[in-house]
Amino acid sequence: MTLNDQTRIIDLWVQFWDGNEMAFSQLYCLCFDDLLAYGRRVGGDNEMVEDLIQDLFLKLYQKKIILEDNTKLRSFLFRALKNLIYNQLLRNAKLQSLPDYDFAFDLDYTIDEQLSWMHDLGLSDEVHHILKGLTEHQKEIIYLRFIHEMSFEEISEIMKINTQSARNLLFRSMEKIRKNLHQLLFHFLLMCFLYTLYSNLL
């Protein structure tokens, strides 16, 4: 999502509050793909996530939820969807609670979408091996920071950690990647890895 899209999201939300219902429909369309992609990685299948996104926007429409800061709308939507998926998984498993990150964050799926050229170079297995060494929290923060270009404030809202913890987590994640890369290929593979994460934004 571009910076213009992020600004557009806030603008559409304000228009909706001013009585423009068409703006709400446009807001839904603008946010849907990013929310669906995130929801699939959090642990939901396509059909479930699509239903939950619709439920989320229905609640927004019916209740006209008031945000203290409209600039936090995007992180609110991501966090709300994550909570809905978590609760749905609880119901499906008939449990009272799930261990933290009992469901895996699928960053591999993101890489697979961008890695066709890396298969030809024989580098995709190397990248997947590195990803497997990351914790679910580390995968999620890399996804939010590099794919969605979220600020640390937005990330802290979604992951329910403070901003300094978010910064530290990202630093440790990138350090872990660096240490697991072969020294001779470090610079090249790191460029490939970051290019893969950024390429969908181009």
Short mmCIF file of C-alpha atoms in Angstrom, two decimals:
data_model
loop_
_atom_site.label_atom_id
_atom_site.label_comp_id
_atom_site.label_asym_id
_atom_site.label_seq_id
_atom_site.Cartn_x
_atom_site.Cartn_y
_atom_site.Cartn_z
CA MET A 1 0.00 0.00 0.00
CA THR A 2 1.43 3.35 -1.04
CA LEU A 3 1.56 6.49 1.07
CA ASN A 4 -1.18 7.94 -1.12
CA ASP A 5 -3.36 4.91 -0.34
CA GLN A 6 -2.76 5.37 3.38
CA THR A 7 -3.79 9.02 3.13
CA ARG A 8 -6.80 8.00 1.05
CA ILE A 9 -7.91 5.53 3.75
CA ILE A 10 -8.03 8.29 6.34
CA ASP A 11 -9.80 10.65 3.93
CA LEU A 12 -12.46 8.04 3.11
CA TRP A 13 -13.01 7.33 6.82
CA VAL A 14 -13.58 11.05 7.49
CA GLN A 15 -15.96 11.26 4.52
CA PHE A 16 -17.92 8.28 5.86
CA TRP A 17 -18.26 10.00 9.22
CA ASP A 18 -19.54 13.06 7.37
CA GLY A 19 -22.33 10.95 5.88
CA ASN A 20 -20.84 9.74 2.59
CA GLU A 21 -21.77 6.05 2.46
CA MET A 22 -20.09 5.60 -0.92
CA ALA A 23 -16.81 6.49 0.79
CA PHE A 24 -17.27 3.50 3.10
CA SER A 25 -17.65 1.17 0.12
CA GLN A 26 -14.47 2.61 -1.38
CA LEU A 27 -12.68 2.19 1.95
CA TYR A 28 -13.64 -1.50 2.02
CA CYS A 29 -12.34 -2.06 -1.51
CA LEU A 30 -9.10 -0.21 -0.81
CA CYS A 31 -8.32 -2.18 2.36
CA PHE A 32 -9.63 -5.61 1.37
CA ASP A 33 -6.59 -7.08 -0.41
CA ASP A 34 -4.10 -6.07 2.28
CA LEU A 35 -6.34 -7.38 5.05
CA LEU A 36 -6.93 -10.65 3.19
CA ALA A 37 -3.19 -11.15 2.64
CA TYR A 38 -2.44 -10.44 6.30
CA GLY A 39 -5.28 -12.65 7.53
CA ARG A 40 -4.06 -15.61 5.48
CA ARG A 41 -0.62 -15.27 7.00
CA VAL A 42 -1.98 -15.00 10.53
CA GLY A 43 -3.56 -18.41 10.10
CA GLY A 44 -6.90 -18.20 8.39
CA ASP A 45 -8.03 -19.76 5.12
CA ASN A 46 -9.32 -17.53 2.34
CA GLU A 47 -13.02 -18.14 2.93
CA MET A 48 -12.81 -17.61 6.68
CA VAL A 49 -10.74 -14.43 6.36
CA GLU A 50 -13.03 -12.98 3.70
CA ASP A 51 -16.05 -13.60 5.95
CA LEU A 52 -14.30 -12.01 8.93
CA ILE A 53 -13.29 -8.94 6.90
CA GLN A 54 -16.93 -8.51 5.93
CA ASP A 55 -17.96 -8.91 9.58
CA LEU A 56 -15.39 -6.33 10.61
CA PHE A 57 -16.60 -3.73 8.13
CA LEU A 58 -20.22 -4.46 8.96
CA LYS A 59 -19.48 -3.66 12.60
CA LEU A 60 -17.65 -0.50 11.55
CA TYR A 61 -20.64 0.54 9.47
CA GLN A 62 -23.25 -0.24 12.10
CA LYS A 63 -21.44 1.13 15.13
CA LYS A 64 -19.44 3.94 13.54
CA ILE A 65 -16.57 3.19 15.89
CA ILE A 66 -14.82 6.32 17.15
CA LEU A 67 -11.03 6.34 16.91
CA GLU A 68 -8.98 8.65 19.10
CA ASP A 69 -6.63 9.16 16.17
CA ASN A 70 -7.83 8.61 12.60
CA THR A 71 -4.25 8.04 11.46
CA LYS A 72 -4.39 4.75 13.40
CA LEU A 73 -7.27 3.37 11.31
CA ARG A 74 -5.04 0.99 9.32
CA SER A 75 -3.43 -0.53 12.42
CA PHE A 76 -6.89 -0.73 14.03
CA LEU A 77 -8.20 -2.76 11.09
CA PHE A 78 -5.23 -5.14 11.12
CA ARG A 79 -5.44 -5.64 14.88
CA ALA A 80 -9.22 -6.11 14.82
CA LEU A 81 -8.98 -8.71 12.04
CA LYS A 82 -6.22 -10.54 13.90
CA ASN A 83 -8.44 -10.70 17.00
CA LEU A 84 -11.40 -11.97 14.97
CA ILE A 85 -9.25 -14.73 13.45
CA TYR A 86 -7.91 -15.66 16.88
CA ASN A 87 -11.45 -15.91 18.29
CA GLN A 88 -12.63 -17.92 15.28
CA LEU A 89 -9.76 -20.37 15.71
CA LEU A 90 -10.73 -20.73 19.38
CA ARG A 91 -14.30 -21.55 18.42
CA ASN A 92 -13.18 -24.00 15.75
CA ALA A 93 -10.87 -25.77 18.21
CA LYS A 94 -13.43 -25.52 21.04
CA LEU A 95 -10.78 -24.09 23.37
CA GLN A 96 -10.86 -21.35 25.99
CA SER A 97 -7.52 -19.93 24.92
CA LEU A 98 -4.67 -20.55 22.50
CA PRO A 99 -0.97 -20.47 23.39
CA ASP A 100 0.68 -17.29 22.11
CA TYR A 101 1.24 -17.71 18.36
CA ASP A 102 -0.15 -21.23 18.35
CA PHE A 103 -0.97 -20.45 14.74
CA ALA A 104 2.07 -19.87 12.51
CA PHE A 105 2.62 -16.61 10.68
CA ASP A 106 3.18 -17.67 7.08
CA LEU A 107 5.87 -15.41 5.68
CA ASP A 108 6.89 -18.20 3.30
CA TYR A 109 3.73 -17.52 1.30
CA THR A 110 4.82 -13.92 0.78
CA ILE A 111 8.24 -15.03 -0.40
CA ASP A 112 6.78 -17.65 -2.76
CA GLU A 113 4.73 -14.94 -4.47
CA GLN A 114 7.93 -13.05 -5.33
CA LEU A 115 10.55 -15.77 -5.74
CA SER A 116 10.11 -17.09 -9.28
CA TRP A 117 13.36 -15.45 -10.40
CA MET A 118 15.20 -16.76 -7.34
CA HIS A 119 14.29 -20.35 -8.19
CA ASP A 120 16.31 -19.96 -11.38
CA LEU A 121 19.28 -18.79 -9.32
CA GLY A 122 18.94 -21.64 -6.84
CA LEU A 123 18.54 -19.19 -3.95
CA SER A 124 14.95 -19.81 -2.85
CA ASP A 125 15.82 -22.77 -0.60
CA GLU A 126 18.40 -20.61 1.16
CA VAL A 127 15.84 -17.90 1.87
CA HIS A 128 13.21 -20.39 3.06
CA HIS A 129 15.75 -21.95 5.40
CA ILE A 130 16.46 -18.54 6.89
CA LEU A 131 12.75 -17.85 7.35
CA LYS A 132 12.25 -21.13 9.19
CA GLY A 133 14.76 -19.93 11.77
CA LEU A 134 12.63 -16.89 12.63
CA THR A 135 10.01 -16.84 15.36
CA GLU A 136 6.39 -16.04 14.46
CA HIS A 137 6.77 -12.58 16.00
CA GLN A 138 9.89 -11.95 13.91
CA LYS A 139 8.13 -13.02 10.72
CA GLU A 140 5.17 -10.80 11.46
CA ILE A 141 7.20 -7.68 12.19
CA ILE A 142 9.25 -8.14 9.01
CA TYR A 143 6.01 -8.51 7.03
CA LEU A 144 4.38 -5.44 8.56
CA ARG A 145 7.50 -3.28 8.35
CA PHE A 146 8.76 -4.16 4.87
CA ILE A 147 5.68 -5.31 2.96
CA HIS A 148 3.19 -2.78 4.34
CA GLU A 149 5.78 -0.13 5.28
CA MET A 150 4.13 0.37 8.65
CA SER A 151 5.55 2.69 11.25
CA PHE A 152 6.73 1.29 14.57
CA GLU A 153 3.73 2.98 16.17
CA GLU A 154 1.35 1.06 13.88
CA ILE A 155 3.23 -2.19 14.45
CA SER A 156 3.10 -1.75 18.22
CA GLU A 157 -0.69 -1.30 17.99
CA ILE A 158 -1.13 -4.50 15.98
CA MET A 159 1.33 -6.67 17.90
CA LYS A 160 0.40 -5.20 21.31
CA ILE A 161 3.94 -4.25 22.24
CA ASN A 162 5.49 -0.84 22.87
CA THR A 163 7.37 0.98 20.12
CA GLN A 164 10.81 0.36 21.62
CA SER A 165 10.06 -3.36 21.83
CA ALA A 166 9.03 -3.26 18.18
CA ARG A 167 12.31 -1.60 17.22
CA ASN A 168 14.29 -4.13 19.24
CA LEU A 169 12.38 -7.04 17.74
CA LEU A 170 13.04 -5.89 14.19
CA PHE A 171 16.72 -5.35 14.96
CA ARG A 172 17.04 -8.86 16.44
CA SER A 173 15.17 -10.30 13.47
CA MET A 174 17.52 -8.71 10.95
CA GLU A 175 20.53 -9.71 13.03
CA LYS A 176 19.31 -13.30 13.04
CA ILE A 177 18.98 -13.21 9.27
CA ARG A 178 22.47 -11.76 8.91
CA LYS A 179 24.06 -14.39 11.13
CA ASN A 180 22.37 -17.22 9.26
CA LEU A 181 23.51 -16.09 5.86
CA HIS A 182 26.71 -17.56 4.49
CA GLN A 183 29.46 -14.98 4.92
CA LEU A 184 30.62 -15.08 1.30
CA LEU A 185 27.07 -14.57 0.05
CA PHE A 186 25.90 -12.25 2.80
CA HIS A 187 25.69 -8.99 0.85
CA PHE A 188 24.20 -10.56 -2.25
CA LEU A 189 21.64 -12.68 -0.44
CA LEU A 190 20.60 -9.87 1.86
CA MET A 191 19.94 -7.68 -1.16
CA CYS A 192 17.91 -10.49 -2.72
CA PHE A 193 16.01 -11.04 0.50
CA LEU A 194 15.12 -7.35 0.95
CA TYR A 195 14.36 -6.98 -2.76
CA THR A 196 11.87 -9.83 -2.45
CA LEU A 197 10.13 -8.11 0.45
CA TYR A 198 10.03 -4.74 -1.28
CA SER A 199 9.30 -5.87 -4.84
CA ASN A 200 5.52 -5.96 -4.45
CA LEU A 201 5.61 -2.26 -3.59
CA LEU A 202 7.21 -1.26 -6.88
#
